[in-house]
């Protein structure tokens, strides 16, 4: 039996061509569908991502365009609502910060004014009190030139010590007021601390003994760089308080 295969070969070729065309059409349709999905889904998602990033940088006026429906529309509306709430909160916080800053500035000005008033008061009070304190010192010195019985002499010495302490306090108040007002400028220089301590100990020794306190000065070899007058005031205050 002689059978020709030409017709079968032709049918096979036709089927292969049809299959290839069908596969190509399916691939093309899948590609077109993917492109459309990318445009309809990925595009809005990218816009949402860009808007969220912009809002995160402080541009609360940016909004996501509302397109389409379903989940993407819900997502866009949620982002826009979040941006509106953040914008309102940012405005409220900015207003509160501005109000708090203004209040702090007003309180700072009030504190500075009160500090200046205190400095002026201390300067005036200490200056006015210096005159009667100086007169009191002269009266005590004049009284000390007279012959007094021992009890009166002891009482006079106590009055003199109290007057000296009050004068020291007045000088301290005046110095504080000058420092606050920026009038008193420290005069920094290098000096030996031992003579200053010896002078303070000599002035405070009698007062310490009257109070039953032992005041002992240790010999030191020390040079300091500071204002001698201010250092003496500090040490005198410490020793007199002790």
PDB file of C-alpha atoms in Angstrom:
ATOM      1  CA  UNK A   1       0.000   0.000   0.000  1.00  0.00           C
ATOM      2  CA  UNK A   2       1.509   3.235  -1.110  1.00  0.00           C
ATOM      3  CA  UNK A   3       0.385   6.198   1.139  1.00  0.00           C
ATOM      4  CA  UNK A   4       1.541   9.791   0.636  1.00  0.00           C
ATOM      5  CA  UNK A   5       2.486  11.804   3.838  1.00  0.00           C
ATOM      6  CA  UNK A   6       2.460  15.193   2.152  1.00  0.00           C
ATOM      7  CA  UNK A   7      -1.080  15.974   3.284  1.00  0.00           C
ATOM      8  CA  UNK A   8      -0.266  15.053   6.902  1.00  0.00           C
ATOM      9  CA  UNK A   9       2.821  17.229   6.817  1.00  0.00           C
ATOM     10  CA  UNK A  10       0.779  20.138   5.539  1.00  0.00           C
ATOM     11  CA  UNK A  11      -1.840  19.700   8.281  1.00  0.00           C
ATOM     12  CA  UNK A  12       0.888  19.499  10.946  1.00  0.00           C
ATOM     13  CA  UNK A  13       2.488  22.671   9.656  1.00  0.00           C
ATOM     14  CA  UNK A  14      -0.889  24.401   9.643  1.00  0.00           C
ATOM     15  CA  UNK A  15      -1.582  23.286  13.239  1.00  0.00           C
ATOM     16  CA  UNK A  16       1.852  24.474  14.378  1.00  0.00           C
ATOM     17  CA  UNK A  17       1.308  27.869  12.767  1.00  0.00           C
ATOM     18  CA  UNK A  18      -2.137  28.171  14.330  1.00  0.00           C
ATOM     19  CA  UNK A  19      -0.760  27.242  17.781  1.00  0.00           C
ATOM     20  CA  UNK A  20       2.078  29.712  17.480  1.00  0.00           C
ATOM     21  CA  UNK A  21      -0.327  32.458  16.457  1.00  0.00           C
ATOM     22  CA  UNK A  22      -2.604  31.610  19.367  1.00  0.00           C
ATOM     23  CA  UNK A  23       0.287  31.691  21.866  1.00  0.00           C
ATOM     24  CA  UNK A  24       1.482  35.008  20.444  1.00  0.00           C
ATOM     25  CA  UNK A  25      -2.021  36.442  20.739  1.00  0.00           C
ATOM     26  CA  UNK A  26      -2.311  35.234  24.348  1.00  0.00           C
ATOM     27  CA  UNK A  27       1.076  36.716  25.227  1.00  0.00           C
ATOM     28  CA  UNK A  28       0.179  40.009  23.585  1.00  0.00           C
ATOM     29  CA  UNK A  29      -3.119  40.124  25.463  1.00  0.00           C
ATOM     30  CA  UNK A  30      -1.347  39.322  28.727  1.00  0.00           C
ATOM     31  CA  UNK A  31       1.178  42.087  28.070  1.00  0.00           C
ATOM     32  CA  UNK A  32      -1.556  44.591  27.301  1.00  0.00           C
ATOM     33  CA  UNK A  33      -3.415  43.536  30.453  1.00  0.00           C
ATOM     34  CA  UNK A  34      -0.261  43.919  32.531  1.00  0.00           C
ATOM     35  CA  UNK A  35       0.366  47.383  31.086  1.00  0.00           C
ATOM     36  CA  UNK A  36      -3.189  48.418  31.835  1.00  0.00           C
ATOM     37  CA  UNK A  37      -3.034  47.039  35.371  1.00  0.00           C
ATOM     38  CA  UNK A  38       0.256  48.825  35.919  1.00  0.00           C
ATOM     39  CA  UNK A  39      -1.300  52.058  34.727  1.00  0.00           C
ATOM     40  CA  UNK A  40      -4.537  51.620  36.656  1.00  0.00           C
ATOM     41  CA  UNK A  41      -3.087  50.155  39.890  1.00  0.00           C
ATOM     42  CA  UNK A  42       0.614  50.853  40.174  1.00  0.00           C
ATOM     43  CA  UNK A  43       0.254  54.455  38.990  1.00  0.00           C
ATOM     44  CA  UNK A  44      -2.205  55.483  41.725  1.00  0.00           C
ATOM     45  CA  UNK A  45      -0.154  53.630  44.316  1.00  0.00           C
ATOM     46  CA  UNK A  46       2.964  55.537  43.245  1.00  0.00           C
ATOM     47  CA  UNK A  47       1.031  58.818  43.454  1.00  0.00           C
ATOM     48  CA  UNK A  48      -0.113  57.897  46.939  1.00  0.00           C
ATOM     49  CA  UNK A  49       3.487  57.068  47.922  1.00  0.00           C
ATOM     50  CA  UNK A  50       4.772  60.384  46.530  1.00  0.00           C
ATOM     51  CA  UNK A  51       2.049  62.331  48.327  1.00  0.00           C
ATOM     52  CA  UNK A  52       2.712  60.570  51.630  1.00  0.00           C
ATOM     53  CA  UNK A  53       6.437  61.325  51.278  1.00  0.00           C
ATOM     54  CA  UNK A  54       5.668  64.984  50.538  1.00  0.00           C
ATOM     55  CA  UNK A  55       3.361  65.207  53.576  1.00  0.00           C
ATOM     56  CA  UNK A  56       6.079  63.663  55.705  1.00  0.00           C
ATOM     57  CA  UNK A  57       8.381  66.518  54.653  1.00  0.00           C
ATOM     58  CA  UNK A  58       5.910  69.093  55.952  1.00  0.00           C
ATOM     59  CA  UNK A  59       3.926  69.939  52.805  1.00  0.00           C
ATOM     60  CA  UNK A  60       0.530  69.293  54.378  1.00  0.00           C
ATOM     61  CA  UNK A  61      -1.341  70.980  51.523  1.00  0.00           C
ATOM     62  CA  UNK A  62      -0.562  68.146  49.064  1.00  0.00           C
ATOM     63  CA  UNK A  63      -3.439  65.795  48.231  1.00  0.00           C
ATOM     64  CA  UNK A  64      -3.875  62.540  46.314  1.00  0.00           C
ATOM     65  CA  UNK A  65      -6.118  62.819  43.190  1.00  0.00           C
ATOM     66  CA  UNK A  66      -9.317  60.795  43.661  1.00  0.00           C
ATOM     67  CA  UNK A  67      -9.658  58.490  40.660  1.00  0.00           C
ATOM     68  CA  UNK A  68     -11.324  55.154  40.098  1.00  0.00           C
ATOM     69  CA  UNK A  69     -13.093  53.273  42.803  1.00  0.00           C
ATOM     70  CA  UNK A  70     -12.722  50.430  45.233  1.00  0.00           C
ATOM     71  CA  UNK A  71      -9.696  50.084  47.481  1.00  0.00           C
ATOM     72  CA  UNK A  72      -7.598  52.657  45.630  1.00  0.00           C
ATOM     73  CA  UNK A  73     -10.261  55.323  46.099  1.00  0.00           C
ATOM     74  CA  UNK A  74     -10.548  54.450  49.804  1.00  0.00           C
ATOM     75  CA  UNK A  75      -6.778  54.639  50.162  1.00  0.00           C
ATOM     76  CA  UNK A  76      -6.606  58.053  48.473  1.00  0.00           C
ATOM     77  CA  UNK A  77      -9.449  59.442  50.587  1.00  0.00           C
ATOM     78  CA  UNK A  78      -7.772  58.137  53.761  1.00  0.00           C
ATOM     79  CA  UNK A  79      -4.460  59.767  52.869  1.00  0.00           C
ATOM     80  CA  UNK A  80      -6.191  63.080  52.122  1.00  0.00           C
ATOM     81  CA  UNK A  81      -8.101  62.933  55.409  1.00  0.00           C
ATOM     82  CA  UNK A  82      -4.864  62.209  57.264  1.00  0.00           C
ATOM     83  CA  UNK A  83      -3.188  65.180  55.559  1.00  0.00           C
ATOM     84  CA  UNK A  84      -6.071  67.473  56.569  1.00  0.00           C
ATOM     85  CA  UNK A  85      -5.878  66.368  60.203  1.00  0.00           C
ATOM     86  CA  UNK A  86      -2.089  66.756  60.244  1.00  0.00           C
ATOM     87  CA  UNK A  87      -2.401  70.233  58.746  1.00  0.00           C
ATOM     88  CA  UNK A  88      -4.916  71.260  61.416  1.00  0.00           C
ATOM     89  CA  UNK A  89      -2.753  69.813  64.196  1.00  0.00           C
ATOM     90  CA  UNK A  90       0.326  71.561  62.781  1.00  0.00           C
ATOM     91  CA  UNK A  91      -1.484  74.903  62.752  1.00  0.00           C
ATOM     92  CA  UNK A  92      -2.664  74.389  66.331  1.00  0.00           C
ATOM     93  CA  UNK A  93       0.818  73.437  67.505  1.00  0.00           C
ATOM     94  CA  UNK A  94       2.362  76.402  65.679  1.00  0.00           C
ATOM     95  CA  UNK A  95      -0.146  78.722  67.329  1.00  0.00           C
ATOM     96  CA  UNK A  96       0.518  77.224  70.761  1.00  0.00           C
ATOM     97  CA  UNK A  97       4.277  77.496  70.260  1.00  0.00           C
ATOM     98  CA  UNK A  98       3.907  81.128  69.213  1.00  0.00           C
ATOM     99  CA  UNK A  99       1.745  81.870  72.257  1.00  0.00           C
ATOM    100  CA  UNK A 100       4.166  80.057  74.588  1.00  0.00           C
ATOM    101  CA  UNK A 101       7.121  81.909  73.051  1.00  0.00           C
ATOM    102  CA  UNK A 102       5.377  85.244  73.511  1.00  0.00           C
ATOM    103  CA  UNK A 103       4.551  84.364  77.124  1.00  0.00           C
ATOM    104  CA  UNK A 104       8.135  83.296  77.831  1.00  0.00           C
ATOM    105  CA  UNK A 105       9.425  86.500  76.247  1.00  0.00           C
ATOM    106  CA  UNK A 106       7.056  88.568  78.408  1.00  0.00           C
ATOM    107  CA  UNK A 107       8.094  86.689  81.558  1.00  0.00           C
ATOM    108  CA  UNK A 108      11.759  87.102  80.624  1.00  0.00           C
ATOM    109  CA  UNK A 109      11.272  90.841  80.219  1.00  0.00           C
ATOM    110  CA  UNK A 110       9.440  90.978  83.568  1.00  0.00           C
ATOM    111  CA  UNK A 111      12.256  89.032  85.241  1.00  0.00           C
ATOM    112  CA  UNK A 112      14.888  91.308  83.722  1.00  0.00           C
ATOM    113  CA  UNK A 113      12.930  94.376  84.834  1.00  0.00           C
ATOM    114  CA  UNK A 114      12.568  92.949  88.366  1.00  0.00           C
ATOM    115  CA  UNK A 115      16.280  92.128  88.457  1.00  0.00           C
ATOM    116  CA  UNK A 116      17.173  95.663  87.390  1.00  0.00           C
ATOM    117  CA  UNK A 117      14.790  97.079  90.016  1.00  0.00           C
ATOM    118  CA  UNK A 118      16.398  94.839  92.647  1.00  0.00           C
ATOM    119  CA  UNK A 119      19.871  95.962  91.624  1.00  0.00           C
ATOM    120  CA  UNK A 120      18.852  99.628  91.777  1.00  0.00           C
ATOM    121  CA  UNK A 121      17.242  99.082  95.182  1.00  0.00           C
ATOM    122  CA  UNK A 122      20.310  97.328  96.572  1.00  0.00           C
ATOM    123  CA  UNK A 123      22.595 100.028  95.225  1.00  0.00           C
ATOM    124  CA  UNK A 124      20.439 102.822  96.654  1.00  0.00           C
ATOM    125  CA  UNK A 125      19.900 101.099  99.999  1.00  0.00           C
ATOM    126  CA  UNK A 126      23.524 100.177 100.536  1.00  0.00           C
ATOM    127  CA  UNK A 127      24.667 103.636  99.452  1.00  0.00           C
ATOM    128  CA  UNK A 128      22.203 105.372 101.780  1.00  0.00           C
ATOM    129  CA  UNK A 129      23.063 103.099 104.692  1.00  0.00           C
ATOM    130  CA  UNK A 130      26.777 103.668 104.287  1.00  0.00           C
ATOM    131  CA  UNK A 131      26.535 107.216 105.589  1.00  0.00           C
ATOM    132  CA  UNK A 132      25.002 106.354 108.985  1.00  0.00           C
ATOM    133  CA  UNK A 133      27.275 103.305 109.226  1.00  0.00           C
ATOM    134  CA  UNK A 134      30.298 105.535 108.658  1.00  0.00           C
ATOM    135  CA  UNK A 135      29.013 107.977 111.256  1.00  0.00           C
ATOM    136  CA  UNK A 136      28.458 105.110 113.696  1.00  0.00           C
ATOM    137  CA  UNK A 137      32.039 103.979 113.169  1.00  0.00           C
ATOM    138  CA  UNK A 138      33.298 107.494 113.921  1.00  0.00           C
ATOM    139  CA  UNK A 139      31.206 107.660 117.104  1.00  0.00           C
ATOM    140  CA  UNK A 140      32.528 104.271 118.243  1.00  0.00           C
ATOM    141  CA  UNK A 141      36.120 105.338 117.544  1.00  0.00           C
ATOM    142  CA  UNK A 142      35.549 108.607 119.427  1.00  0.00           C
ATOM    143  CA  UNK A 143      33.995 106.768 122.345  1.00  0.00           C
ATOM    144  CA  UNK A 144      36.943 104.373 122.421  1.00  0.00           C
ATOM    145  CA  UNK A 145      39.295 107.285 123.143  1.00  0.00           C
ATOM    146  CA  UNK A 146      37.676 107.800 126.576  1.00  0.00           C
ATOM    147  CA  UNK A 147      38.459 105.987 129.770  1.00  0.00           C
ATOM    148  CA  UNK A 148      35.758 103.365 130.268  1.00  0.00           C
ATOM    149  CA  UNK A 149      35.228 100.704 132.914  1.00  0.00           C
ATOM    150  CA  UNK A 150      35.936  97.138 131.765  1.00  0.00           C
ATOM    151  CA  UNK A 151      32.242  96.168 131.266  1.00  0.00           C
ATOM    152  CA  UNK A 152      31.645  99.289 129.177  1.00  0.00           C
ATOM    153  CA  UNK A 153      34.863  98.662 127.227  1.00  0.00           C
ATOM    154  CA  UNK A 154      33.777  95.098 126.483  1.00  0.00           C
ATOM    155  CA  UNK A 155      30.366  96.307 125.393  1.00  0.00           C
ATOM    156  CA  UNK A 156      31.977  98.945 123.169  1.00  0.00           C
ATOM    157  CA  UNK A 157      34.186  96.296 121.564  1.00  0.00           C
ATOM    158  CA  UNK A 158      31.111  94.194 120.816  1.00  0.00           C
ATOM    159  CA  UNK A 159      29.349  97.200 119.318  1.00  0.00           C
ATOM    160  CA  UNK A 160      32.416  97.924 117.186  1.00  0.00           C
ATOM    161  CA  UNK A 161      32.549  94.311 115.977  1.00  0.00           C
ATOM    162  CA  UNK A 162      28.840  94.370 115.113  1.00  0.00           C
ATOM    163  CA  UNK A 163      29.219  97.678 113.295  1.00  0.00           C
ATOM    164  CA  UNK A 164      32.173  96.291 111.336  1.00  0.00           C
ATOM    165  CA  UNK A 165      30.143  93.226 110.419  1.00  0.00           C
ATOM    166  CA  UNK A 166      27.236  95.399 109.280  1.00  0.00           C
ATOM    167  CA  UNK A 167      29.578  97.545 107.200  1.00  0.00           C
ATOM    168  CA  UNK A 168      30.971  94.396 105.590  1.00  0.00           C
ATOM    169  CA  UNK A 169      27.445  93.291 104.748  1.00  0.00           C
ATOM    170  CA  UNK A 170      26.667  96.695 103.258  1.00  0.00           C
ATOM    171  CA  UNK A 171      29.805  96.532 101.142  1.00  0.00           C
ATOM    172  CA  UNK A 172      28.805  93.059 100.004  1.00  0.00           C
ATOM    173  CA  UNK A 173      25.323  94.223  99.032  1.00  0.00           C
ATOM    174  CA  UNK A 174      26.772  97.135  97.106  1.00  0.00           C
ATOM    175  CA  UNK A 175      29.190  94.850  95.300  1.00  0.00           C
ATOM    176  CA  UNK A 176      26.367  92.444  94.416  1.00  0.00           C
ATOM    177  CA  UNK A 177      24.284  95.285  93.017  1.00  0.00           C
ATOM    178  CA  UNK A 178      27.272  96.504  91.027  1.00  0.00           C
ATOM    179  CA  UNK A 179      27.918  93.017  89.668  1.00  0.00           C
ATOM    180  CA  UNK A 180      24.255  92.628  88.640  1.00  0.00           C
ATOM    181  CA  UNK A 181      24.263  96.017  86.977  1.00  0.00           C
ATOM    182  CA  UNK A 182      27.539  95.241  85.196  1.00  0.00           C
ATOM    183  CA  UNK A 183      29.259  98.218  86.829  1.00  0.00           C
ATOM    184  CA  UNK A 184      31.775  96.310  88.936  1.00  0.00           C
ATOM    185  CA  UNK A 185      34.405  94.702  86.746  1.00  0.00           C
ATOM    186  CA  UNK A 186      36.717  92.166  88.409  1.00  0.00           C
ATOM    187  CA  UNK A 187      40.350  93.226  88.412  1.00  0.00           C
ATOM    188  CA  UNK A 188      42.191  89.966  87.795  1.00  0.00           C
ATOM    189  CA  UNK A 189      45.812  89.738  88.850  1.00  0.00           C
ATOM    190  CA  UNK A 190      48.196  87.244  90.403  1.00  0.00           C
ATOM    191  CA  UNK A 191      48.812  87.565  94.143  1.00  0.00           C
ATOM    192  CA  UNK A 192      49.858  85.519  97.168  1.00  0.00           C
ATOM    193  CA  UNK A 193      46.967  84.110  99.173  1.00  0.00           C
ATOM    194  CA  UNK A 194      48.798  83.800 102.518  1.00  0.00           C
ATOM    195  CA  UNK A 195      48.871  87.541 103.463  1.00  0.00           C
ATOM    196  CA  UNK A 196      45.185  87.879 102.637  1.00  0.00           C
ATOM    197  CA  UNK A 197      44.310  84.899 104.835  1.00  0.00           C
ATOM    198  CA  UNK A 198      46.475  86.218 107.678  1.00  0.00           C
ATOM    199  CA  UNK A 199      44.683  89.574 107.556  1.00  0.00           C
ATOM    200  CA  UNK A 200      41.264  87.893 107.596  1.00  0.00           C
ATOM    201  CA  UNK A 201      42.268  85.582 110.453  1.00  0.00           C
ATOM    202  CA  UNK A 202      43.539  88.557 112.467  1.00  0.00           C
ATOM    203  CA  UNK A 203      40.239  90.389 112.020  1.00  0.00           C
ATOM    204  CA  UNK A 204      38.092  87.345 112.802  1.00  0.00           C
ATOM    205  CA  UNK A 205      40.185  85.849 115.630  1.00  0.00           C
ATOM    206  CA  UNK A 206      38.610  87.895 118.411  1.00  0.00           C
ATOM    207  CA  UNK A 207      35.054  87.316 117.162  1.00  0.00           C
ATOM    208  CA  UNK A 208      35.737  83.577 116.937  1.00  0.00           C
ATOM    209  CA  UNK A 209      37.100  83.446 120.499  1.00  0.00           C
ATOM    210  CA  UNK A 210      34.070  85.334 121.797  1.00  0.00           C
ATOM    211  CA  UNK A 211      31.837  82.643 120.316  1.00  0.00           C
ATOM    212  CA  UNK A 212      33.947  79.813 121.665  1.00  0.00           C
ATOM    213  CA  UNK A 213      35.235  78.861 118.210  1.00  0.00           C
ATOM    214  CA  UNK A 214      38.849  77.993 117.483  1.00  0.00           C
ATOM    215  CA  UNK A 215      40.130  79.733 114.356  1.00  0.00           C
ATOM    216  CA  UNK A 216      43.385  78.221 113.098  1.00  0.00           C
ATOM    217  CA  UNK A 217      45.225  79.298 109.940  1.00  0.00           C
ATOM    218  CA  UNK A 218      47.513  76.920 108.125  1.00  0.00           C
ATOM    219  CA  UNK A 219      50.531  78.314 106.312  1.00  0.00           C
ATOM    220  CA  UNK A 220      50.302  77.793 102.566  1.00  0.00           C
ATOM    221  CA  UNK A 221      52.439  78.871  99.659  1.00  0.00           C
ATOM    222  CA  UNK A 222      49.878  79.552  96.968  1.00  0.00           C
ATOM    223  CA  UNK A 223      49.565  82.074  94.154  1.00  0.00           C
ATOM    224  CA  UNK A 224      46.096  82.718  92.746  1.00  0.00           C
ATOM    225  CA  UNK A 225      44.857  84.649  89.747  1.00  0.00           C
ATOM    226  CA  UNK A 226      41.706  86.527  90.697  1.00  0.00           C
ATOM    227  CA  UNK A 227      40.337  89.778  92.087  1.00  0.00           C
ATOM    228  CA  UNK A 228      41.862  90.194  95.591  1.00  0.00           C
ATOM    229  CA  UNK A 229      38.958  92.302  96.905  1.00  0.00           C
ATOM    230  CA  UNK A 230      36.269  89.884  95.744  1.00  0.00           C
ATOM    231  CA  UNK A 231      38.209  86.859  97.016  1.00  0.00           C
ATOM    232  CA  UNK A 232      38.578  88.579 100.404  1.00  0.00           C
ATOM    233  CA  UNK A 233      34.837  89.285 100.536  1.00  0.00           C
ATOM    234  CA  UNK A 234      34.044  85.652  99.779  1.00  0.00           C
ATOM    235  CA  UNK A 235      36.426  84.276 102.419  1.00  0.00           C
ATOM    236  CA  UNK A 236      35.301  86.828 105.016  1.00  0.00           C
ATOM    237  CA  UNK A 237      31.680  85.792 104.468  1.00  0.00           C
ATOM    238  CA  UNK A 238      32.582  82.118 104.813  1.00  0.00           C
ATOM    239  CA  UNK A 239      34.632  82.654 107.983  1.00  0.00           C
ATOM    240  CA  UNK A 240      32.093  84.996 109.615  1.00  0.00           C
ATOM    241  CA  UNK A 241      29.254  82.548 108.870  1.00  0.00           C
ATOM    242  CA  UNK A 242      31.292  79.706 110.368  1.00  0.00           C
TER     243      UNK A 242
END
